[in-house]
Amino acid sequence: AVRIRQSGFASRLPFGEFVGRYVILVPKATKRDILTNQDELARANALLAALPKALGEAGGSFQTDIRVGKSKVFCRTRVVSALDRARDLAVSSYAVTIQKMMRGYQCRKLQKEAVTLAKEVKAWLEQNDFYRQPGATAYSKYKAVRAIAEQVELLEAILAKAENLSHLNFRQDDARQISARMAGEVEALEKIESATSSIVPLDIEKAVLRAKDFEMAEAPEVVLLETRLQSLKVQLPLLTALKNALASGDDEEVIAVGDEVSRVGLLQAADAWIPELQATPHVEQLGPRYEEAKKKQAAAAEEAAAAAAAVAGVQKSGEAKAGNDAAGDAAGGEAKGNNLGGVAPAGDAGRGSRKPADGKKNSKAPRMTVTGLSEAAQMRMLLEMQEAADMCDVKVLEEKLAMAIAEGVDEENDIYKTAREFYAQLESKEGCSKILVKKMEHLKSTQRSDIRMIYTMQNIISQGKRLDLEGDELDSAVQAMQQATRDRDRCTIVGKKIEDVDQKELELVGRAFQDLSSFKNLRPPSVWKGHQNKRFGFMRGKVKTDVMLSHSKIDIKSSLTKLSFLQDAKACDMFIDILCWMGDRPVPEVQRVVMAHAIVEVALSDTALADEAFVQVMKQLTQNPSRRSVSRGWELMLTLCQKVSCSHDLHDYLRAFLFISLSNADAELQDIVRDCITEINSLTADEEGEDLSSVTVMLVDFTTRKVRMPSKSNLRNVSDSICEQLRISRPTDFAAFMVADIANTAAPHRLLPHHATLAVIQEKMATLKAKLEYLSYPVVEDIQLFYRIAAAVMWVDREHFDPLVEKGGLVQDGVLEQLMPAVAIKNKRRGGEAKEVLERYAELAAHCDRDENKVVGMSRAFSEMQQLRLFGCYLWNGVERGAVPENMDKPLEEVPQWKVTLNPKMAEASYTIGVGLRGLAFVAPLPSEGGAFCREFEFNDKAYDRVMKWGACRDYVQFIVSCADPERPDAGSPQGVVTMQCAAAVDIAYACHRIHTLLRAERY
């Protein structure tokens, strides 16, 4: 043993342990032969004989490094390492086999389940093959609500098992459509069942209309409901009139109501009344009162007749005719008195005046209905009903129709009849769909919609959603309504203060965009991953919209809006920052105060992330129970509104959220909400509305504020708007300065007058920007062109330069620098340059009108400047190189072998690299010739010299170009590579990418 240890055999394993550990290395057949031996030594020897092949695959054979003792196998360290490596490979292969078998088992199991579910769905469809032809409904087959509901529940149970089998198709969509229709039938039948004991006519009518939508008009329950509805329309007003008559004690009213009740056969047949009305006690009380009043009426009539006869006998024959006439009048009065108890036919009820038997004038006003509703009140109700029908306001229309039924309004009235027919259309899916399409077409055909049209569209859309209209008509109507609301906002809300906006306009926008779940870039709740609980993992179960868009203190697992994978991670981190800022997650105050800046920085990086930031803040402000959290959330919302612009699609939803919050916020938060609305209106005002211009003002502390003002506004108006944002009471404290170079804080500031208009300032700034770009031109291309440009600039500002010309002041320091680039007058005699400029100026003055508009002179100067090859381009300085060094990464993986030299006479020269809309330009000065060398490659695919591809890495940028090769003139336009070294290599490549993308988008 000592000799073995000294020889380096560090591993000593018993035979059984050695075989059990390493028998996995040999093939299965050899393994069976080894394990059939009963002797452990024989097993070990057999395994050692089979190991060379296995060890050869793992890293070689080591027969001399293994020794067999009496009870153990001795191995050197290197052979143990080789055996263990081989064993790891074998175990890995076994693991792969196990995984393969397990995955195969799972697939077969899923396939078996899919086949079973497919058979179940197929059987369900065969049993419930409805709606293919008229009358083929679930009710026609099952005749019971519970039986239909059981079939719907059965399908839901089947489809619940198929949630993990969504990639398989076995007509789930067809089954879901039929199931949804059957669920609608169940709902309609349940409404019918509940309506059988209802005493509200409109509830019964809605149940009947819903049943007709599902082709159940001939069902016995529906027929009974229609009969009950007609009975209610008769009995409800009669019961109201009966109660009023009994309460008043007026005999005339009792007789009138009693006659009407008797006319419809309800006086003697008390059981004909609907039991739920509980009218029997009142009818029993009416009977004696009615008989007593009739007797009094008859006695009064007899007394009147007797009095008339006595008068006729006393008078003389000459007065007999008069007495007869008086008797006739008395008889007429009696007839009228007899008719007082009767109710006129429909349409004439209550129109005649009532006179008491004693001849006194009736003190009560005439009544149009049996319940005593006056003519004026009825007309007012009918006009309100017509208005509700015109506006498609179902809620108000139902209220007025219910009132009309309760008051017993004449059903033949034109307004009432039209309103009832229109209500029936609104409660029917088919009718509501037709009205929706008609209103939508009318809304689209109108150039500018009024508020009534938009309100009408909103009402009909709400009714369509309540009826679950199918098809694309509802979505198209929503889009048309929202677009009409946006168009109207341009003139009524955008760019105005919240105090100047009509409250109805705010309600209009709130109703149009209050449902944030309809925002097209919002993730569907079924796709959103929900909240992440650090302790218990993810929140399980189906995510509803109200959970997705309401306050939570738990992290989100995915963004609320549709973002890319990388942006999704940023959105989740941004939500954590929002939790910390609002205090929903405790962090030290020194960390919390910087969270708002981090949120704004992320939102400013991309418009999609800006939308995500606004949606997250709206989510955290919805149903938030913490007052402190809400206050901080609104502070963050104000910061976002001031510095970040959301997308056009989200803007309307954000503004609607602010309008609704303004009406619900307490007094302390209303000022912040108003400021948010003011910022949104000022930052996102539409340029097509009032020709608004975006103005960015930098304050003395180098912070910026953005306002939108009409182009005709002056700087005083801008100061007032800024003061309103900052809540400064004295706008006169503001003064406006123009800084030539913002990056240079030491640059001179020019005081601007308060009466200067934005249009004039913007025009001068554009001119100044072009002039500064020209004066900073990097190379001298054509000195004669510079002379012409200088003369054109002088002509534009001739009032300023003419006195200098007369005094010979062009040679003074700083004058030529206002007319020509510094590179053009460097190391030149100022007198000679001034002479050349004056000659061109004299030629220009000879054929130009001194009274011409200044814009004409500016256009002339710009036309000359545009002849410069680098004018309007992004400019960088770089050096041409032959190739990229071998020890660094390549900007482009595959480049042509031909290395293009821009100028063979100037190898590896310094160039000014220009990237513009036309393409690339490489310009280098030629001191010997007094000009510049320029080589251009265009982005146009049809150009002869064009750039094909580009890439950058560190300080090297490469361009694959197509151009002529001087050494191979017959080769046409081969591809070559241009390599430049520049500190801004990545910026050059990005500028090429952006411009090329813009050109391609405009082209297609």
Short mmCIF file of N, CA and C in Angstrom, two decimals, residues 158-295:
data_model
loop_
_atom_site.label_atom_id
_atom_site.label_comp_id
_atom_site.label_asym_id
_atom_site.label_seq_id
_atom_site.Cartn_x
_atom_site.Cartn_y
_atom_site.Cartn_z
N ILE A 158 -65.38 22.84 -21.33
CA ILE A 158 -64.54 22.21 -22.36
C ILE A 158 -63.44 23.16 -22.81
N LEU A 159 -63.81 24.41 -23.08
CA LEU A 159 -62.82 25.37 -23.56
C LEU A 159 -61.83 25.76 -22.48
N ALA A 160 -62.22 25.68 -21.21
CA ALA A 160 -61.27 25.95 -20.12
C ALA A 160 -60.15 24.93 -20.12
N LYS A 161 -60.46 23.69 -20.49
CA LYS A 161 -59.41 22.67 -20.58
C LYS A 161 -58.47 22.93 -21.76
N ALA A 162 -58.97 23.67 -22.76
CA ALA A 162 -58.19 23.88 -23.98
C ALA A 162 -57.37 25.16 -23.94
N GLU A 163 -57.22 25.80 -22.76
CA GLU A 163 -56.45 27.04 -22.70
C GLU A 163 -55.00 26.82 -23.08
N ASN A 164 -54.44 25.66 -22.69
CA ASN A 164 -53.04 25.35 -23.04
C ASN A 164 -52.90 24.76 -24.42
N LEU A 165 -54.00 24.63 -25.14
CA LEU A 165 -53.97 24.04 -26.48
C LEU A 165 -54.42 25.06 -27.50
N SER A 166 -54.08 26.33 -27.26
CA SER A 166 -54.55 27.39 -28.15
C SER A 166 -53.96 27.28 -29.54
N HIS A 167 -52.80 26.58 -29.67
CA HIS A 167 -52.19 26.45 -30.99
C HIS A 167 -52.91 25.44 -31.87
N LEU A 168 -53.80 24.65 -31.26
CA LEU A 168 -54.55 23.67 -32.02
C LEU A 168 -55.90 24.27 -32.41
N ASN A 169 -56.38 23.90 -33.56
CA ASN A 169 -57.62 24.47 -34.08
C ASN A 169 -58.66 23.38 -34.21
N PHE A 170 -59.70 23.44 -33.38
CA PHE A 170 -60.80 22.51 -33.54
C PHE A 170 -62.13 23.24 -33.38
N ARG A 171 -62.28 24.33 -34.16
CA ARG A 171 -63.53 25.08 -34.28
C ARG A 171 -63.94 25.71 -32.95
N GLN A 172 -62.94 26.18 -32.16
CA GLN A 172 -63.31 26.85 -30.91
C GLN A 172 -64.05 28.14 -31.20
N ASP A 173 -63.64 28.87 -32.25
CA ASP A 173 -64.27 30.16 -32.54
C ASP A 173 -65.75 29.98 -32.88
N ASP A 174 -66.06 28.97 -33.70
CA ASP A 174 -67.47 28.72 -34.03
C ASP A 174 -68.26 28.39 -32.78
N ALA A 175 -67.66 27.55 -31.92
CA ALA A 175 -68.36 27.17 -30.70
C ALA A 175 -68.57 28.38 -29.78
N ARG A 176 -67.56 29.25 -29.70
CA ARG A 176 -67.69 30.44 -28.85
C ARG A 176 -68.79 31.38 -29.37
N GLN A 177 -68.87 31.53 -30.68
CA GLN A 177 -69.92 32.40 -31.24
C GLN A 177 -71.31 31.85 -30.93
N ILE A 178 -71.49 30.55 -31.11
CA ILE A 178 -72.79 29.96 -30.81
C ILE A 178 -73.08 30.05 -29.32
N SER A 179 -72.06 29.80 -28.49
CA SER A 179 -72.24 29.87 -27.04
C SER A 179 -72.62 31.28 -26.60
N ALA A 180 -71.98 32.29 -27.21
CA ALA A 180 -72.31 33.68 -26.86
C ALA A 180 -73.76 33.99 -27.23
N ARG A 181 -74.20 33.50 -28.38
CA ARG A 181 -75.60 33.72 -28.77
C ARG A 181 -76.55 32.99 -27.83
N MET A 182 -76.16 31.78 -27.41
CA MET A 182 -77.00 31.05 -26.47
C MET A 182 -77.03 31.75 -25.11
N ALA A 183 -75.88 32.30 -24.69
CA ALA A 183 -75.87 33.06 -23.44
C ALA A 183 -76.79 34.28 -23.53
N GLY A 184 -76.84 34.89 -24.72
CA GLY A 184 -77.77 36.00 -24.93
C GLY A 184 -79.21 35.54 -24.81
N GLU A 185 -79.51 34.36 -25.31
CA GLU A 185 -80.86 33.82 -25.16
C GLU A 185 -81.19 33.58 -23.69
N VAL A 186 -80.21 33.06 -22.95
CA VAL A 186 -80.44 32.83 -21.51
C VAL A 186 -80.74 34.14 -20.81
N GLU A 187 -79.97 35.16 -21.14
CA GLU A 187 -80.19 36.48 -20.53
C GLU A 187 -81.58 37.02 -20.90
N ALA A 188 -81.96 36.85 -22.16
CA ALA A 188 -83.28 37.33 -22.59
C ALA A 188 -84.41 36.57 -21.87
N LEU A 189 -84.23 35.26 -21.73
CA LEU A 189 -85.26 34.47 -21.05
C LEU A 189 -85.34 34.81 -19.57
N GLU A 190 -84.19 35.10 -18.96
CA GLU A 190 -84.20 35.50 -17.54
C GLU A 190 -84.91 36.85 -17.38
N LYS A 191 -84.70 37.75 -18.34
CA LYS A 191 -85.41 39.03 -18.28
C LYS A 191 -86.91 38.82 -18.45
N ILE A 192 -87.28 37.90 -19.34
CA ILE A 192 -88.71 37.60 -19.52
C ILE A 192 -89.30 37.05 -18.23
N GLU A 193 -88.53 36.15 -17.58
CA GLU A 193 -89.02 35.56 -16.34
C GLU A 193 -89.19 36.61 -15.25
N SER A 194 -88.24 37.52 -15.14
CA SER A 194 -88.35 38.57 -14.13
C SER A 194 -89.44 39.59 -14.47
N ALA A 195 -89.69 39.75 -15.78
CA ALA A 195 -90.70 40.74 -16.20
C ALA A 195 -92.12 40.25 -16.03
N THR A 196 -92.31 38.94 -15.81
CA THR A 196 -93.67 38.42 -15.66
C THR A 196 -94.37 38.96 -14.42
N SER A 197 -93.59 39.43 -13.44
CA SER A 197 -94.19 40.01 -12.24
C SER A 197 -93.92 41.50 -12.11
N SER A 198 -93.38 42.11 -13.17
CA SER A 198 -93.04 43.52 -13.12
C SER A 198 -94.27 44.37 -13.44
N ILE A 199 -94.30 45.56 -12.83
CA ILE A 199 -95.38 46.50 -13.14
C ILE A 199 -94.81 47.76 -13.79
N VAL A 200 -93.57 47.64 -14.31
CA VAL A 200 -92.93 48.74 -15.05
C VAL A 200 -93.06 48.42 -16.53
N PRO A 201 -93.87 49.14 -17.27
CA PRO A 201 -94.11 48.78 -18.68
C PRO A 201 -92.85 48.75 -19.53
N LEU A 202 -91.92 49.68 -19.30
CA LEU A 202 -90.72 49.71 -20.14
C LEU A 202 -89.82 48.51 -19.89
N ASP A 203 -89.78 48.00 -18.66
CA ASP A 203 -89.01 46.78 -18.40
C ASP A 203 -89.59 45.61 -19.20
N ILE A 204 -90.89 45.53 -19.22
CA ILE A 204 -91.54 44.46 -20.00
C ILE A 204 -91.27 44.66 -21.49
N GLU A 205 -91.36 45.90 -21.94
CA GLU A 205 -91.14 46.16 -23.36
C GLU A 205 -89.70 45.83 -23.77
N LYS A 206 -88.74 46.15 -22.91
CA LYS A 206 -87.35 45.82 -23.22
C LYS A 206 -87.14 44.31 -23.26
N ALA A 207 -87.78 43.60 -22.35
CA ALA A 207 -87.67 42.14 -22.37
C ALA A 207 -88.27 41.56 -23.64
N VAL A 208 -89.40 42.12 -24.08
CA VAL A 208 -90.02 41.65 -25.31
C VAL A 208 -89.14 41.93 -26.52
N LEU A 209 -88.60 43.14 -26.59
CA LEU A 209 -87.73 43.49 -27.72
C LEU A 209 -86.46 42.64 -27.73
N ARG A 210 -85.92 42.36 -26.54
CA ARG A 210 -84.73 41.51 -26.46
C ARG A 210 -85.05 40.10 -26.95
N ALA A 211 -86.22 39.61 -26.59
CA ALA A 211 -86.63 38.28 -27.06
C ALA A 211 -86.79 38.26 -28.57
N LYS A 212 -87.33 39.34 -29.13
CA LYS A 212 -87.48 39.38 -30.59
C LYS A 212 -86.14 39.42 -31.29
N ASP A 213 -85.13 40.00 -30.66
CA ASP A 213 -83.79 39.97 -31.25
C ASP A 213 -83.29 38.55 -31.43
N PHE A 214 -83.71 37.66 -30.52
CA PHE A 214 -83.27 36.27 -30.58
C PHE A 214 -84.34 35.35 -31.20
N GLU A 215 -85.24 35.95 -31.98
CA GLU A 215 -86.23 35.21 -32.74
C GLU A 215 -87.12 34.36 -31.84
N MET A 216 -87.54 34.94 -30.71
CA MET A 216 -88.43 34.24 -29.79
C MET A 216 -89.76 34.97 -29.65
N ALA A 217 -90.17 35.67 -30.70
CA ALA A 217 -91.39 36.46 -30.63
C ALA A 217 -92.63 35.59 -30.44
N GLU A 218 -92.60 34.35 -30.96
CA GLU A 218 -93.77 33.48 -30.88
C GLU A 218 -93.80 32.63 -29.63
N ALA A 219 -92.84 32.82 -28.74
CA ALA A 219 -92.82 32.02 -27.51
C ALA A 219 -94.02 32.39 -26.64
N PRO A 220 -94.63 31.42 -25.97
CA PRO A 220 -95.82 31.72 -25.13
C PRO A 220 -95.51 32.77 -24.06
N GLU A 221 -94.31 32.70 -23.48
CA GLU A 221 -93.98 33.68 -22.44
C GLU A 221 -93.96 35.10 -23.01
N VAL A 222 -93.48 35.25 -24.24
CA VAL A 222 -93.43 36.57 -24.85
C VAL A 222 -94.82 37.07 -25.17
N VAL A 223 -95.69 36.18 -25.65
CA VAL A 223 -97.07 36.57 -25.94
C VAL A 223 -97.78 37.02 -24.67
N LEU A 224 -97.57 36.29 -23.57
CA LEU A 224 -98.18 36.69 -22.30
C LEU A 224 -97.65 38.04 -21.83
N LEU A 225 -96.35 38.27 -22.06
CA LEU A 225 -95.78 39.55 -21.66
C LEU A 225 -96.39 40.70 -22.46
N GLU A 226 -96.59 40.49 -23.76
CA GLU A 226 -97.19 41.54 -24.57
C GLU A 226 -98.61 41.85 -24.10
N THR A 227 -99.37 40.80 -23.73
CA THR A 227 -100.71 41.02 -23.18
C THR A 227 -100.65 41.78 -21.87
N ARG A 228 -99.69 41.41 -21.02
CA ARG A 228 -99.53 42.11 -19.75
C ARG A 228 -99.15 43.57 -19.99
N LEU A 229 -98.31 43.82 -20.99
CA LEU A 229 -97.89 45.19 -21.29
C LEU A 229 -99.09 46.05 -21.69
N GLN A 230 -99.94 45.53 -22.55
CA GLN A 230 -101.12 46.29 -22.96
C GLN A 230 -102.06 46.55 -21.78
N SER A 231 -102.20 45.54 -20.90
CA SER A 231 -103.05 45.74 -19.73
C SER A 231 -102.47 46.80 -18.80
N LEU A 232 -101.15 46.80 -18.64
CA LEU A 232 -100.52 47.80 -17.78
C LEU A 232 -100.71 49.21 -18.33
N LYS A 233 -100.62 49.36 -19.64
CA LYS A 233 -100.79 50.68 -20.24
C LYS A 233 -102.18 51.24 -19.98
N VAL A 234 -103.17 50.34 -19.84
CA VAL A 234 -104.54 50.79 -19.56
C VAL A 234 -104.74 50.99 -18.05
N GLN A 235 -104.26 50.05 -17.25
CA GLN A 235 -104.60 50.02 -15.84
C GLN A 235 -103.77 51.00 -15.00
N LEU A 236 -102.51 51.24 -15.38
CA LEU A 236 -101.67 52.14 -14.58
C LEU A 236 -102.25 53.54 -14.49
N PRO A 237 -102.58 54.20 -15.63
CA PRO A 237 -103.16 55.54 -15.49
C PRO A 237 -104.52 55.54 -14.80
N LEU A 238 -105.31 54.47 -15.03
CA LEU A 238 -106.61 54.39 -14.36
C LEU A 238 -106.44 54.28 -12.85
N LEU A 239 -105.47 53.49 -12.42
CA LEU A 239 -105.24 53.34 -10.98
C LEU A 239 -104.78 54.66 -10.38
N THR A 240 -103.91 55.38 -11.09
CA THR A 240 -103.47 56.69 -10.59
C THR A 240 -104.64 57.65 -10.49
N ALA A 241 -105.47 57.68 -11.55
CA ALA A 241 -106.64 58.57 -11.52
C ALA A 241 -107.62 58.16 -10.43
N LEU A 242 -107.78 56.85 -10.21
CA LEU A 242 -108.70 56.36 -9.18
C LEU A 242 -108.24 56.80 -7.80
N LYS A 243 -106.94 56.68 -7.52
CA LYS A 243 -106.42 57.10 -6.22
C LYS A 243 -106.60 58.60 -6.02
N ASN A 244 -106.33 59.38 -7.08
CA ASN A 244 -106.48 60.83 -6.96
C ASN A 244 -107.94 61.23 -6.71
N ALA A 245 -108.87 60.55 -7.42
CA ALA A 245 -110.28 60.88 -7.27
C ALA A 245 -110.77 60.55 -5.86
N LEU A 246 -110.36 59.40 -5.34
CA LEU A 246 -110.77 59.04 -3.99
C LEU A 246 -110.18 59.98 -2.95
N ALA A 247 -108.97 60.42 -3.21
CA ALA A 247 -108.32 61.33 -2.25
C ALA A 247 -108.95 62.72 -2.28
N SER A 248 -109.37 63.16 -3.46
CA SER A 248 -109.92 64.52 -3.57
C SER A 248 -111.36 64.60 -3.07
N GLY A 249 -112.14 63.53 -3.25
CA GLY A 249 -113.53 63.55 -2.83
C GLY A 249 -114.44 64.33 -3.76
N ASP A 250 -113.99 64.73 -4.93
CA ASP A 250 -114.77 65.50 -5.89
C ASP A 250 -115.70 64.54 -6.64
N ASP A 251 -117.03 64.82 -6.58
CA ASP A 251 -117.98 63.92 -7.23
C ASP A 251 -117.77 63.87 -8.74
N GLU A 252 -117.51 65.02 -9.35
CA GLU A 252 -117.29 65.03 -10.80
C GLU A 252 -116.11 64.14 -11.17
N GLU A 253 -115.04 64.23 -10.42
CA GLU A 253 -113.86 63.43 -10.73
C GLU A 253 -114.13 61.96 -10.48
N VAL A 254 -114.89 61.64 -9.43
CA VAL A 254 -115.23 60.25 -9.15
C VAL A 254 -116.08 59.67 -10.28
N ILE A 255 -117.06 60.48 -10.75
CA ILE A 255 -117.91 60.01 -11.84
C ILE A 255 -117.10 59.80 -13.12
N ALA A 256 -116.18 60.74 -13.43
CA ALA A 256 -115.37 60.62 -14.65
C ALA A 256 -114.51 59.38 -14.61
N VAL A 257 -113.84 59.13 -13.48
CA VAL A 257 -112.98 57.95 -13.37
C VAL A 257 -113.81 56.69 -13.37
N GLY A 258 -114.96 56.72 -12.65
CA GLY A 258 -115.82 55.54 -12.61
C GLY A 258 -116.35 55.18 -13.97
N ASP A 259 -116.74 56.18 -14.76
CA ASP A 259 -117.21 55.89 -16.12
C ASP A 259 -116.13 55.23 -16.95
N GLU A 260 -114.89 55.74 -16.84
CA GLU A 260 -113.79 55.17 -17.65
C GLU A 260 -113.46 53.76 -17.19
N VAL A 261 -113.43 53.52 -15.88
CA VAL A 261 -113.16 52.17 -15.38
C VAL A 261 -114.26 51.22 -15.80
N SER A 262 -115.49 51.71 -15.75
CA SER A 262 -116.61 50.87 -16.18
C SER A 262 -116.55 50.61 -17.68
N ARG A 263 -116.14 51.61 -18.46
CA ARG A 263 -116.07 51.45 -19.91
C ARG A 263 -115.12 50.33 -20.32
N VAL A 264 -113.99 50.20 -19.62
CA VAL A 264 -113.01 49.16 -19.98
C VAL A 264 -113.29 47.85 -19.25
N GLY A 265 -114.40 47.79 -18.50
CA GLY A 265 -114.81 46.54 -17.87
C GLY A 265 -114.04 46.18 -16.63
N LEU A 266 -113.53 47.14 -15.89
CA LEU A 266 -112.73 46.85 -14.71
C LEU A 266 -113.44 47.23 -13.41
N LEU A 267 -114.65 47.77 -13.51
CA LEU A 267 -115.33 48.19 -12.30
C LEU A 267 -115.97 47.00 -11.59
N GLN A 268 -116.66 46.17 -12.34
CA GLN A 268 -117.33 45.02 -11.74
C GLN A 268 -116.41 43.81 -11.67
N ALA A 269 -115.45 43.73 -12.62
CA ALA A 269 -114.54 42.57 -12.65
C ALA A 269 -113.23 42.95 -11.97
N ALA A 270 -113.23 42.91 -10.67
CA ALA A 270 -112.02 43.31 -9.92
C ALA A 270 -110.86 42.35 -10.16
N ASP A 271 -111.20 41.06 -10.49
CA ASP A 271 -110.12 40.10 -10.72
C ASP A 271 -109.41 40.33 -12.04
N ALA A 272 -109.94 41.21 -12.90
CA ALA A 272 -109.26 41.51 -14.18
C ALA A 272 -108.07 42.44 -13.99
N TRP A 273 -107.97 43.08 -12.85
CA TRP A 273 -106.81 43.93 -12.58
C TRP A 273 -105.57 43.07 -12.37
N ILE A 274 -104.42 43.59 -12.75
CA ILE A 274 -103.15 42.88 -12.54
C ILE A 274 -102.90 42.80 -11.04
N PRO A 275 -102.67 41.62 -10.50
CA PRO A 275 -102.58 41.48 -9.03
C PRO A 275 -101.49 42.35 -8.41
N GLU A 276 -100.34 42.48 -9.10
CA GLU A 276 -99.23 43.23 -8.51
C GLU A 276 -99.55 44.71 -8.31
N LEU A 277 -100.58 45.23 -9.00
CA LEU A 277 -100.97 46.63 -8.82
C LEU A 277 -101.72 46.86 -7.51
N GLN A 278 -102.27 45.78 -6.93
CA GLN A 278 -103.01 45.87 -5.66
C GLN A 278 -104.12 46.93 -5.76
N ALA A 279 -104.91 46.81 -6.83
CA ALA A 279 -105.96 47.79 -7.09
C ALA A 279 -107.31 47.39 -6.51
N THR A 280 -107.47 46.17 -6.03
CA THR A 280 -108.78 45.69 -5.56
C THR A 280 -109.37 46.55 -4.45
N PRO A 281 -108.60 46.93 -3.40
CA PRO A 281 -109.20 47.77 -2.35
C PRO A 281 -109.71 49.11 -2.89
N HIS A 282 -108.98 49.68 -3.80
CA HIS A 282 -109.39 50.97 -4.35
C HIS A 282 -110.64 50.83 -5.21
N VAL A 283 -110.74 49.74 -5.97
CA VAL A 283 -111.93 49.51 -6.81
C VAL A 283 -113.15 49.28 -5.93
N GLU A 284 -112.97 48.50 -4.85
CA GLU A 284 -114.07 48.26 -3.93
C GLU A 284 -114.54 49.56 -3.27
N GLN A 285 -113.62 50.45 -2.99
CA GLN A 285 -113.98 51.73 -2.40
C GLN A 285 -114.63 52.65 -3.43
N LEU A 286 -114.22 52.50 -4.70
CA LEU A 286 -114.78 53.35 -5.74
C LEU A 286 -116.26 53.04 -6.01
N GLY A 287 -116.66 51.75 -5.93
CA GLY A 287 -118.03 51.35 -6.28
C GLY A 287 -119.10 52.16 -5.56
N PRO A 288 -119.15 52.14 -4.21
CA PRO A 288 -120.18 52.92 -3.51
C PRO A 288 -120.08 54.42 -3.78
N ARG A 289 -118.88 54.93 -3.81
CA ARG A 289 -118.71 56.36 -4.05
C ARG A 289 -119.23 56.75 -5.43
N TYR A 290 -118.97 55.87 -6.39
CA TYR A 290 -119.41 56.12 -7.76
C TYR A 290 -120.93 56.12 -7.85
N GLU A 291 -121.60 55.16 -7.19
CA GLU A 291 -123.06 55.09 -7.23
C GLU A 291 -123.67 56.30 -6.53
N GLU A 292 -123.07 56.67 -5.39
CA GLU A 292 -123.58 57.83 -4.66
C GLU A 292 -123.45 59.10 -5.48
N ALA A 293 -122.33 59.27 -6.16
CA ALA A 293 -122.13 60.47 -6.98
C ALA A 293 -123.09 60.49 -8.17
N LYS A 294 -123.37 59.32 -8.72
CA LYS A 294 -124.31 59.25 -9.84
C LYS A 294 -125.72 59.66 -9.39
N LYS A 295 -126.11 59.21 -8.19
CA LYS A 295 -127.43 59.58 -7.68
C LYS A 295 -127.53 61.08 -7.46
#
